[in-house]
PDB file of C-alpha atoms in Angstrom:
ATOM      1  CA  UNK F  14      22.222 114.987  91.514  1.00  0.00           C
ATOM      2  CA  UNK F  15      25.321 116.812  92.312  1.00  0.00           C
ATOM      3  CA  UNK F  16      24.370 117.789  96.072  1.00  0.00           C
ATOM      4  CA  UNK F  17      23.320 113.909  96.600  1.00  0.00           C
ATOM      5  CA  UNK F  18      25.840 112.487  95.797  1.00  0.00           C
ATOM      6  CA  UNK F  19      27.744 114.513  98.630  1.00  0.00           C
ATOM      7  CA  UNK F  20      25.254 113.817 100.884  1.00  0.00           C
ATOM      8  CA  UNK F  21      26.165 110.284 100.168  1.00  0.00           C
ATOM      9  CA  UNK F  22      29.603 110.804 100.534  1.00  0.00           C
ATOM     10  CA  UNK F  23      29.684 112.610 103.778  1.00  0.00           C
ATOM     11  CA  UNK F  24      27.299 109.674 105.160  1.00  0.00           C
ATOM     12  CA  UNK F  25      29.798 107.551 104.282  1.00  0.00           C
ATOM     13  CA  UNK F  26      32.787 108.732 105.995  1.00  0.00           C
ATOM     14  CA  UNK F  27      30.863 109.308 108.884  1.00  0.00           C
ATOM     15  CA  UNK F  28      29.463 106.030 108.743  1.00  0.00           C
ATOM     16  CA  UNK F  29      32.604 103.841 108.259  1.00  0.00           C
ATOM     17  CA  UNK F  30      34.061 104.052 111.615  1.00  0.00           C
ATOM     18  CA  UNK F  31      30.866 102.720 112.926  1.00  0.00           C
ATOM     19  CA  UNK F  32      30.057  99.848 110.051  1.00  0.00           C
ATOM     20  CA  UNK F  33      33.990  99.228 110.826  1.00  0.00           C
ATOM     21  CA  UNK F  34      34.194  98.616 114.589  1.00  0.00           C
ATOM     22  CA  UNK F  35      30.626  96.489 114.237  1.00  0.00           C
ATOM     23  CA  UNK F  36      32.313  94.266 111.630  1.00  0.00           C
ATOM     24  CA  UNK F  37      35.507  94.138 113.865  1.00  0.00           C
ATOM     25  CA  UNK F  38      33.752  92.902 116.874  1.00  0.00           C
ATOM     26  CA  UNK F  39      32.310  89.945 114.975  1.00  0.00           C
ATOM     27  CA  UNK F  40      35.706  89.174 113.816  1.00  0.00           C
ATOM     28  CA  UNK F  41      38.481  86.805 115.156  1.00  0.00           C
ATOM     29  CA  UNK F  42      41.411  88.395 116.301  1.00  0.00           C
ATOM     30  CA  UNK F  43      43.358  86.445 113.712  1.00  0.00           C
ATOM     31  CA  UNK F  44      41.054  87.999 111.059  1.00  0.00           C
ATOM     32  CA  UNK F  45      41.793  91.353 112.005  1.00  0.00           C
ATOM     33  CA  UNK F  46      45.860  91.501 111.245  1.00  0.00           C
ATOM     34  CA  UNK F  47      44.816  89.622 108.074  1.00  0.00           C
ATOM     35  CA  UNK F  48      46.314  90.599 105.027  1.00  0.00           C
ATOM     36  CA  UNK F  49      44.129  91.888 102.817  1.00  0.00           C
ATOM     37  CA  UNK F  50      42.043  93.752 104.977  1.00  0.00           C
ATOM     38  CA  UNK F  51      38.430  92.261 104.716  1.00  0.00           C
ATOM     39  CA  UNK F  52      35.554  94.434 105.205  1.00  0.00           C
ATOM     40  CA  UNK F  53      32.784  91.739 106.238  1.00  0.00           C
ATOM     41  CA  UNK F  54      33.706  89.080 108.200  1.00  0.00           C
ATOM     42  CA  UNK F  55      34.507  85.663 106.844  1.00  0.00           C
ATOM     43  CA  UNK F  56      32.807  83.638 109.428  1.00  0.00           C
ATOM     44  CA  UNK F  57      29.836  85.633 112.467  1.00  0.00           C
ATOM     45  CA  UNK F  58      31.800  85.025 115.676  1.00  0.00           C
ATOM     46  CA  UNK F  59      29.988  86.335 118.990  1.00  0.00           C
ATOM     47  CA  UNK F  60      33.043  85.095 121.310  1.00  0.00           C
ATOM     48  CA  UNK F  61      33.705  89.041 121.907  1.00  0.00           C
ATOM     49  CA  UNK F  62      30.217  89.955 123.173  1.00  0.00           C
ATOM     50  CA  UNK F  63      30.197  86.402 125.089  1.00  0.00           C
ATOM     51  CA  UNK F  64      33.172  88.118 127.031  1.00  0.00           C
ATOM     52  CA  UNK F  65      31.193  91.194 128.415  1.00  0.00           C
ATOM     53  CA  UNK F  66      28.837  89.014 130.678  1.00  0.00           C
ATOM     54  CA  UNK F  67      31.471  86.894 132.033  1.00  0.00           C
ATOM     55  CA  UNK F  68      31.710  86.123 135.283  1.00  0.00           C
ATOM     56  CA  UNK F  69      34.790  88.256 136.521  1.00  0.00           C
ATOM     57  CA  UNK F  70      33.183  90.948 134.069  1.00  0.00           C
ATOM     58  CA  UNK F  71      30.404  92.518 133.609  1.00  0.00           C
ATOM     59  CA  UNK F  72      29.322  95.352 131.263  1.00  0.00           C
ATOM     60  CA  UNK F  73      25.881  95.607 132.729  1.00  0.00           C
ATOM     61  CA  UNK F  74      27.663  96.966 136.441  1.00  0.00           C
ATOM     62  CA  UNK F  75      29.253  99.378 133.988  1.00  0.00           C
ATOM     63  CA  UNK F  76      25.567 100.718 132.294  1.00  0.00           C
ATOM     64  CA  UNK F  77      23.807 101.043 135.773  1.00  0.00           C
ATOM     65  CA  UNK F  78      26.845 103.484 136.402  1.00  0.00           C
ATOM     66  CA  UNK F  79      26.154 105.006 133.151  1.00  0.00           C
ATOM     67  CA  UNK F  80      22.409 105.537 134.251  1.00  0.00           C
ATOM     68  CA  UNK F  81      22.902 107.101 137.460  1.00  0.00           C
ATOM     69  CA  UNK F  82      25.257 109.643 136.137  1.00  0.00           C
ATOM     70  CA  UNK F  83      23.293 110.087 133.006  1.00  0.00           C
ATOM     71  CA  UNK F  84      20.212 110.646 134.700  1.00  0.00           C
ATOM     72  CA  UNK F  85      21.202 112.596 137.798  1.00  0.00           C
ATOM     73  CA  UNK F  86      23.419 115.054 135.329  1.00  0.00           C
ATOM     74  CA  UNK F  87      20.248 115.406 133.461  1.00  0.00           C
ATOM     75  CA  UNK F  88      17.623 116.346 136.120  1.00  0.00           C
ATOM     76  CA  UNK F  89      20.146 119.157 137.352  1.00  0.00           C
ATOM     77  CA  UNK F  90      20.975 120.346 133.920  1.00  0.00           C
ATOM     78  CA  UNK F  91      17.042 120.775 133.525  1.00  0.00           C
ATOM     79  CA  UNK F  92      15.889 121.750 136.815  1.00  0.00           C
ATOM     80  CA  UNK F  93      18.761 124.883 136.740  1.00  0.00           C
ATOM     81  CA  UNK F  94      18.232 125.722 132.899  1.00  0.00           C
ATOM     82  CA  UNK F  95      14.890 126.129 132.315  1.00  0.00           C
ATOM     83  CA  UNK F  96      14.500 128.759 135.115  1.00  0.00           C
ATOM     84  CA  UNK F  97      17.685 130.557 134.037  1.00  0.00           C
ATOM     85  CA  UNK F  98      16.498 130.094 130.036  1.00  0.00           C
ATOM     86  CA  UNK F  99      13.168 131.912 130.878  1.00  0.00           C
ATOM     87  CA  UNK F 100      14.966 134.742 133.353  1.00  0.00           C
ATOM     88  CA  UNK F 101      16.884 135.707 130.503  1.00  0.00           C
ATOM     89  CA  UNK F 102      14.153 135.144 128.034  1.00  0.00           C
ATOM     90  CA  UNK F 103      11.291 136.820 129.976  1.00  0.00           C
ATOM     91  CA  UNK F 104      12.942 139.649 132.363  1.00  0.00           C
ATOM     92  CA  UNK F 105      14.897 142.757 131.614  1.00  0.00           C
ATOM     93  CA  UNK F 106      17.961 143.319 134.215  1.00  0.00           C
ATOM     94  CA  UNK F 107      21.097 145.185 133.725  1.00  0.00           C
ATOM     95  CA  UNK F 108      23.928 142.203 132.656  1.00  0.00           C
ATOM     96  CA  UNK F 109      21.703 140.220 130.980  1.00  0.00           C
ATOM     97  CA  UNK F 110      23.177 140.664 127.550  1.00  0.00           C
ATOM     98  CA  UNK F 111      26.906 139.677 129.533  1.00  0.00           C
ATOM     99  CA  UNK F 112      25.134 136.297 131.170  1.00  0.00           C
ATOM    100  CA  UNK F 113      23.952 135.354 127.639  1.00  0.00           C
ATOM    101  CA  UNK F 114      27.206 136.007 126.277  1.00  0.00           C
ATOM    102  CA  UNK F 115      29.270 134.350 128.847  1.00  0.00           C
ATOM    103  CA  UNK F 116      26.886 130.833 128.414  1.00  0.00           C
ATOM    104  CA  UNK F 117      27.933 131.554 124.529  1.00  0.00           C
ATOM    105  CA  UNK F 118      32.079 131.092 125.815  1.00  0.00           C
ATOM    106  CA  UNK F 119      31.649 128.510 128.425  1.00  0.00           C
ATOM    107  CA  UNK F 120      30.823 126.544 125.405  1.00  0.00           C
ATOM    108  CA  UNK F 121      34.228 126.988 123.478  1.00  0.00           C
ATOM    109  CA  UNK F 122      36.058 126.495 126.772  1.00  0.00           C
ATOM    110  CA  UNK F 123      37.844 122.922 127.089  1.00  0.00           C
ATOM    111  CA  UNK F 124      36.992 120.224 129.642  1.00  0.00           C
ATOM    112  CA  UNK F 125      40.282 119.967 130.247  1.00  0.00           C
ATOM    113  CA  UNK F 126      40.442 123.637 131.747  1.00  0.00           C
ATOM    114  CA  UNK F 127      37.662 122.967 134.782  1.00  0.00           C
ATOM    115  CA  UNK F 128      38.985 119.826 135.607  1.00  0.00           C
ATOM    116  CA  UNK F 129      41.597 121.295 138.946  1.00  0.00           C
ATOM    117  CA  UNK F 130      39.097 123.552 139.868  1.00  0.00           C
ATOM    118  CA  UNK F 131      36.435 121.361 139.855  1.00  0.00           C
ATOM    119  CA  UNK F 132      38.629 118.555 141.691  1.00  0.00           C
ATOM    120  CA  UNK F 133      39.537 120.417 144.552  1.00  0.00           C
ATOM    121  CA  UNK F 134      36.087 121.446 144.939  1.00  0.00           C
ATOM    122  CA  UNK F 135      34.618 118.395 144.690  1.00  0.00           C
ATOM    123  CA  UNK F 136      37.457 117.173 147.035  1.00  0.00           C
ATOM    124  CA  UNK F 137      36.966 119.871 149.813  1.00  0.00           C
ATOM    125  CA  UNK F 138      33.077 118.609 149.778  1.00  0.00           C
ATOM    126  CA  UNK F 139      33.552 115.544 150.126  1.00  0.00           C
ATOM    127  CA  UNK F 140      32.125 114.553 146.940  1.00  0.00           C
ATOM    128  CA  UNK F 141      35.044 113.050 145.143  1.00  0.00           C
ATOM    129  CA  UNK F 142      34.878 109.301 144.267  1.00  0.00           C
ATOM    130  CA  UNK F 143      30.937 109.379 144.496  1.00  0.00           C
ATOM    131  CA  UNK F 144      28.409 109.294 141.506  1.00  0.00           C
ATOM    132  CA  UNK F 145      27.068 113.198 142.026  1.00  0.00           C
ATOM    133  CA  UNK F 146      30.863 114.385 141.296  1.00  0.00           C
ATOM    134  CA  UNK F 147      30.877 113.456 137.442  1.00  0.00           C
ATOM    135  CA  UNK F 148      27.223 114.184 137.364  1.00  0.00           C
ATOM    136  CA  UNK F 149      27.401 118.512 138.642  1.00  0.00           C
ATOM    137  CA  UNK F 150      30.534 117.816 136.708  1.00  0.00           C
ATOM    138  CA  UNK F 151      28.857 117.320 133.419  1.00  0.00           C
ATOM    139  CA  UNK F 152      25.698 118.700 134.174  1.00  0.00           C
ATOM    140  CA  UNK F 153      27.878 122.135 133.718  1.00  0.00           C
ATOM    141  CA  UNK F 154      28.346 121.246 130.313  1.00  0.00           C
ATOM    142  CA  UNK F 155      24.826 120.766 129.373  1.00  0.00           C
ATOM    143  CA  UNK F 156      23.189 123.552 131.174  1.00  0.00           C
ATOM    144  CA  UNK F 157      25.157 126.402 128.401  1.00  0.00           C
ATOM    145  CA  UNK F 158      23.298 124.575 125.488  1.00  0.00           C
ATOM    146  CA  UNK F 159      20.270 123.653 127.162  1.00  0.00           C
ATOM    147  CA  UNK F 160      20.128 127.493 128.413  1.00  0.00           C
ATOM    148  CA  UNK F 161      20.483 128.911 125.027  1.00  0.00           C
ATOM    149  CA  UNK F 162      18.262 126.587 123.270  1.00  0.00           C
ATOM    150  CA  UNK F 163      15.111 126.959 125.982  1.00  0.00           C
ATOM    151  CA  UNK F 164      15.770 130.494 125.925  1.00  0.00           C
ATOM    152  CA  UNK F 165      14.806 130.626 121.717  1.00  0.00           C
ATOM    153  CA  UNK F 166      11.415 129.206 122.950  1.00  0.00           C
ATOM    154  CA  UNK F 167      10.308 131.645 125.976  1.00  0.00           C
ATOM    155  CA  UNK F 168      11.299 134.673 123.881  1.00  0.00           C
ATOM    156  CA  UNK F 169       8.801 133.824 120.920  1.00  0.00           C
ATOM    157  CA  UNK F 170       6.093 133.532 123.465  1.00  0.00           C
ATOM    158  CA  UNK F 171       3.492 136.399 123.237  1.00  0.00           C
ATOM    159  CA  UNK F 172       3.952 138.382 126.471  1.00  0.00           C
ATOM    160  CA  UNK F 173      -0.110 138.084 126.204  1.00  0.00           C
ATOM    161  CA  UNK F 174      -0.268 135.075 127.630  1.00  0.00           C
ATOM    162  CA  UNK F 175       1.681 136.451 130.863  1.00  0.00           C
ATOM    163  CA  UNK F 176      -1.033 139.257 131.256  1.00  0.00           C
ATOM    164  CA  UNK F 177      -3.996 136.855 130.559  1.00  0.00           C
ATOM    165  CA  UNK F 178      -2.182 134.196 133.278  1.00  0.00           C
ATOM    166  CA  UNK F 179      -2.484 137.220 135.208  1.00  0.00           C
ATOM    167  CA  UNK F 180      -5.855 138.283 134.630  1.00  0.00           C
ATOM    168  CA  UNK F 181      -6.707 134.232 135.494  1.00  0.00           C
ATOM    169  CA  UNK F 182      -5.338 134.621 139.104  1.00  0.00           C
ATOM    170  CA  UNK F 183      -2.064 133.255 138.440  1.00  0.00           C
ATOM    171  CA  UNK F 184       1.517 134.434 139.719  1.00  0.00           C
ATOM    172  CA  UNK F 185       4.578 134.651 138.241  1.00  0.00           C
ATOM    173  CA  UNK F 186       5.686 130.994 139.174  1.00  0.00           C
ATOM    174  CA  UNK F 187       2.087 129.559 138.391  1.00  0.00           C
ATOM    175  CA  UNK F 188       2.346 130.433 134.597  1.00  0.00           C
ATOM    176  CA  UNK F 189       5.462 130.060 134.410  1.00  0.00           C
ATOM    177  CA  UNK F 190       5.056 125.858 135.071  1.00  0.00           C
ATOM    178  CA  UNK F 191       1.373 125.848 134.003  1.00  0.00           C
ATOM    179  CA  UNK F 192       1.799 127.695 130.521  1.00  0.00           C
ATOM    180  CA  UNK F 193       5.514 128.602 129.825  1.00  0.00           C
ATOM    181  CA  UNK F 194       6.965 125.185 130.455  1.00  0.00           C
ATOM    182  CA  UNK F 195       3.932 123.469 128.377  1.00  0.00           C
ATOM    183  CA  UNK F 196       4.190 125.854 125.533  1.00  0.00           C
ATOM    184  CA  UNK F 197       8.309 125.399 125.132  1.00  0.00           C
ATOM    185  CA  UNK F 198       7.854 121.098 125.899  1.00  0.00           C
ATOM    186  CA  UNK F 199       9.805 120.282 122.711  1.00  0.00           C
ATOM    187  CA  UNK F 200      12.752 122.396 123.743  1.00  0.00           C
ATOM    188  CA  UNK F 201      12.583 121.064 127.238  1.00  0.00           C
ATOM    189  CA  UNK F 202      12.779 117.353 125.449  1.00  0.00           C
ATOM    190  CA  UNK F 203      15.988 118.485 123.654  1.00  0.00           C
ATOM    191  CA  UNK F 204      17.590 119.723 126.633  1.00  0.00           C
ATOM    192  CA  UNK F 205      16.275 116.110 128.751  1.00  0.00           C
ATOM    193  CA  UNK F 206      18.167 114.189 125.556  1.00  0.00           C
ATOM    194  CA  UNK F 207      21.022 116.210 125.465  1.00  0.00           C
ATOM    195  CA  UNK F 208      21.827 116.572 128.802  1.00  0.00           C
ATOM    196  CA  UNK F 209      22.100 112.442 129.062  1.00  0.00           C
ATOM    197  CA  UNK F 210      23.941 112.605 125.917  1.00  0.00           C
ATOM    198  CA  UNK F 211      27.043 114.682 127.447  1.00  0.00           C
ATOM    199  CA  UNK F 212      27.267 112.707 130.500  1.00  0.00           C
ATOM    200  CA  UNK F 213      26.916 109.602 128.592  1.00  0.00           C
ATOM    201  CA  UNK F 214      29.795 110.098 126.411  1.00  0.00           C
ATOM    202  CA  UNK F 215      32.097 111.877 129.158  1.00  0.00           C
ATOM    203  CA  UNK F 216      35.161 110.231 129.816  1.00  0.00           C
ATOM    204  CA  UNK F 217      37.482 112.690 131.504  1.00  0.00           C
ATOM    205  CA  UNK F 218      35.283 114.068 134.762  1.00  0.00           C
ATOM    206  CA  UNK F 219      34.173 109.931 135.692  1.00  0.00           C
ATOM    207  CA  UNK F 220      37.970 108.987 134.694  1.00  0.00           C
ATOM    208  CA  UNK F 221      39.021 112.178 136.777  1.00  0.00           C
ATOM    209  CA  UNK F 222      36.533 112.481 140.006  1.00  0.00           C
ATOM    210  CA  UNK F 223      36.006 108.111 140.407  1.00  0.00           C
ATOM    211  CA  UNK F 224      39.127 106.021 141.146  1.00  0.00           C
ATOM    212  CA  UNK F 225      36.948 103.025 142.092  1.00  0.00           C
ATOM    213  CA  UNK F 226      36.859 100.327 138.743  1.00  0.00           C
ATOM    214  CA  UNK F 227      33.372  99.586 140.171  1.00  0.00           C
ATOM    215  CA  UNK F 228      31.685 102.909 140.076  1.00  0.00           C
ATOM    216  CA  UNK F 229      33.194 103.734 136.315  1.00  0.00           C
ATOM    217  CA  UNK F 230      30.587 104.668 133.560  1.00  0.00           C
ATOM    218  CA  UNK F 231      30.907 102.568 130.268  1.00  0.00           C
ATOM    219  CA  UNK F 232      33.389 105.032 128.750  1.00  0.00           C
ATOM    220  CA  UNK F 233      35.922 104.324 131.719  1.00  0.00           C
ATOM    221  CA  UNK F 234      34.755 100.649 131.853  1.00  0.00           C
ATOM    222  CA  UNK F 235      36.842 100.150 128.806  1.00  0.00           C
ATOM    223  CA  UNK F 236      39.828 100.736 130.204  1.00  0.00           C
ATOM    224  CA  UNK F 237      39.108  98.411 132.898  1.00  0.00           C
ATOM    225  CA  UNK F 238      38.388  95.850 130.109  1.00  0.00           C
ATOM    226  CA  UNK F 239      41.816  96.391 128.434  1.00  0.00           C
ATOM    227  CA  UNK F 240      43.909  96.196 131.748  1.00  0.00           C
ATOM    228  CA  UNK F 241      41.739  92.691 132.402  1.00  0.00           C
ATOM    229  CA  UNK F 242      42.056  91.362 128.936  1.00  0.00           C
ATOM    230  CA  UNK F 243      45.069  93.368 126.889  1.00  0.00           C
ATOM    231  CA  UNK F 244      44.048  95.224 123.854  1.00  0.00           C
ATOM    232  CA  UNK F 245      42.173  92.271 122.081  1.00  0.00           C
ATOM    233  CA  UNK F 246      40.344  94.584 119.482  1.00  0.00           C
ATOM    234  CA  UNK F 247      37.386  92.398 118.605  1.00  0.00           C
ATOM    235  CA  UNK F 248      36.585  92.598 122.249  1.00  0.00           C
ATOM    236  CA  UNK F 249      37.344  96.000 122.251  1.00  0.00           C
ATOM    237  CA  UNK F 250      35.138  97.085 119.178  1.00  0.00           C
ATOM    238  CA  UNK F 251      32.150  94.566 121.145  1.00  0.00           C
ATOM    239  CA  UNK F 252      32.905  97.072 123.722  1.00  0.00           C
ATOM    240  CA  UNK F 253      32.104 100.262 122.005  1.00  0.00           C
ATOM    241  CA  UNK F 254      29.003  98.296 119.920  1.00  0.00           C
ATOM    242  CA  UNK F 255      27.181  97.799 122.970  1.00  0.00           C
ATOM    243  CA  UNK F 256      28.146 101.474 124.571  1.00  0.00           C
ATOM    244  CA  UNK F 257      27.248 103.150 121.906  1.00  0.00           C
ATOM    245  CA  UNK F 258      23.996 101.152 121.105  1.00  0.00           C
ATOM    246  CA  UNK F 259      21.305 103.143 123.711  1.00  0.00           C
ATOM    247  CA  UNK F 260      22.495 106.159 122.268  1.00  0.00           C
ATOM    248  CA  UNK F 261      21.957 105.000 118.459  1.00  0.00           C
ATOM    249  CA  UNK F 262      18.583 103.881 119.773  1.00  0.00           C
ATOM    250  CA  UNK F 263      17.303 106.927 121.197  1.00  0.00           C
ATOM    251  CA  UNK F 264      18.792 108.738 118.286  1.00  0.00           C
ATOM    252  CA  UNK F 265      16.402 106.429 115.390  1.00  0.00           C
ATOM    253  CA  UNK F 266      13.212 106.597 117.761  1.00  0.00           C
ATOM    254  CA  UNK F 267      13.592 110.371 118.964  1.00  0.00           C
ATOM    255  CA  UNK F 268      14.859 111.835 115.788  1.00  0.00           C
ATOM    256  CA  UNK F 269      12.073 113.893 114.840  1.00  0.00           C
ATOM    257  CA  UNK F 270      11.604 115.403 117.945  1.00  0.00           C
ATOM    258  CA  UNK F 271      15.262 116.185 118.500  1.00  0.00           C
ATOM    259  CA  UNK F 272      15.129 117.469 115.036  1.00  0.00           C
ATOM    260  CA  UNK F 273      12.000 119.634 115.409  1.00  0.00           C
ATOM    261  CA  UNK F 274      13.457 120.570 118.438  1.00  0.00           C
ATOM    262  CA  UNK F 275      16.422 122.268 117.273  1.00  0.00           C
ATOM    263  CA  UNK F 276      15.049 124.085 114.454  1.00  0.00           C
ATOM    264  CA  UNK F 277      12.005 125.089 116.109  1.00  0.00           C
ATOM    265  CA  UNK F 278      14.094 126.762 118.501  1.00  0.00           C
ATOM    266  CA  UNK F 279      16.112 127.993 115.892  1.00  0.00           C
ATOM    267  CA  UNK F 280      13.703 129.536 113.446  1.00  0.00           C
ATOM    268  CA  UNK F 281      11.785 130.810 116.445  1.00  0.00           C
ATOM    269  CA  UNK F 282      14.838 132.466 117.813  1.00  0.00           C
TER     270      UNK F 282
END
């Protein structure tokens, strides 16, 4: 009873914020300086999501930059980590134990640290103010995790099935895409979801590497919205409800494979 009633509690506090900017966003902004403070709003008013299609606005501009990032940050997180995951899974080589270990720091290193380097790279290549600058840009922050959890999978599988690919005419690279990549598909689905997930929510590399309003991702859109139309906060909060809404979607319809993913990978590992 006890360990429920936590539960309940922590999904509370973490659920507030959310129940609190949806209930904003269907307020007036009149209602929102209101003393008391009411926590459902007195009258539905959908003026503030009315204001993200308008004319000399558009949200939708700002999710088809979202995609593009999104997706091209994805396909090089997963094209370069499940390769490397398997290497370091599958192979013996001197420094291996140091690679693993240094994917293990990247991930307690800030984003704030990368972002010089990263700009004068991007700037010597030509890349900067382009879509594929944010996307290697964030793709470097998924590849650590999805490295380390793909890895958990290819080192559970029986080494067997490498000398019976063998036996069956097949090379190195052959089982590797025809058996390894099958066998470890719910880690590879983990890695596909949160690989979008980073770039999704990144706001300093696309506020950083894009100085044109029109390429900006939904996180950067915002402050494009609050130059146009001042800090209105029921637009604001209609802001973050629809930003935030694909990722709450794939969340409630992908749970149990994310979940399964995760502790698959790490009971396995």
């Amino acid at each position: 009873m006890l360990y429920n009633l936590a539960a309940a509690l922590i999904c509370i506090v973490f659920l507030f914020p959310l129940y609190w900017m949806i209930i904003t966003s269907f307020k007036t902004e009149l209602e929102i300086f209101q003393t008391p403070i009411s926590f459902f709003p007195k009258s539905i008013n959908f003026n503030a999501y009315f204001e993200q299609v308008r004319e000399d606005y558009n949200i939708f501009r700002n999710f088809l930059n979202s995609i593009i990032i999104s997706g091209a940050a994805m396909v090089i997180a997963v094209a370069l980590s499940i390769p490397a995951a398997y290497a370091l899974a599958r192979f013996r080589f001197k420094g291996r134990k140091l690679v693993i270990l240094s994917f293990l720091i990247t991930q307690m290193l800030p984003t704030s640290l990368t972002l010089t380097p990263l700009f004068i790279i991007f700037k010597n290549m030509g890349l900067y103010n382009t879509y594929l600058a944010p996307a290697i840009a964030d793709a470097t922050i998924a590849i650590p995790f999805s490295v380390l959890i793909l890895r958990t999978y290819f080192v559970t599988i029986p080494r067997e099935l490498d000398e019976a690919a063998k036996v069956d005419g097949c090379n190195v690279f052959t089982a590797f895409v025809r058996i390894m990549i099958p066998i470890a598909i719910s880690g590879v689905v983990v890695s596909i979801i949160f690989s979008t997930l980073f770039a999704w929510a990144d706001l300093m590399y696309a506020f950083t590497f894009i100085n044109e309003q029109k390429m900006w991702p939904v996180t950067s859109g915002v402050f494009n919205f609050m130059q146009r139309y001042g800090t209105q906060w029921n637009n604001v909060m209609a802001f973050g409800v629809v930003s935030v809404l694909p990722i709450i979607l794939l969340f409630t319809f992908l749970q149990k494979y994310i979940i399964s993913g995760l502790t698959n990978g790490a009971i396995k590992g």
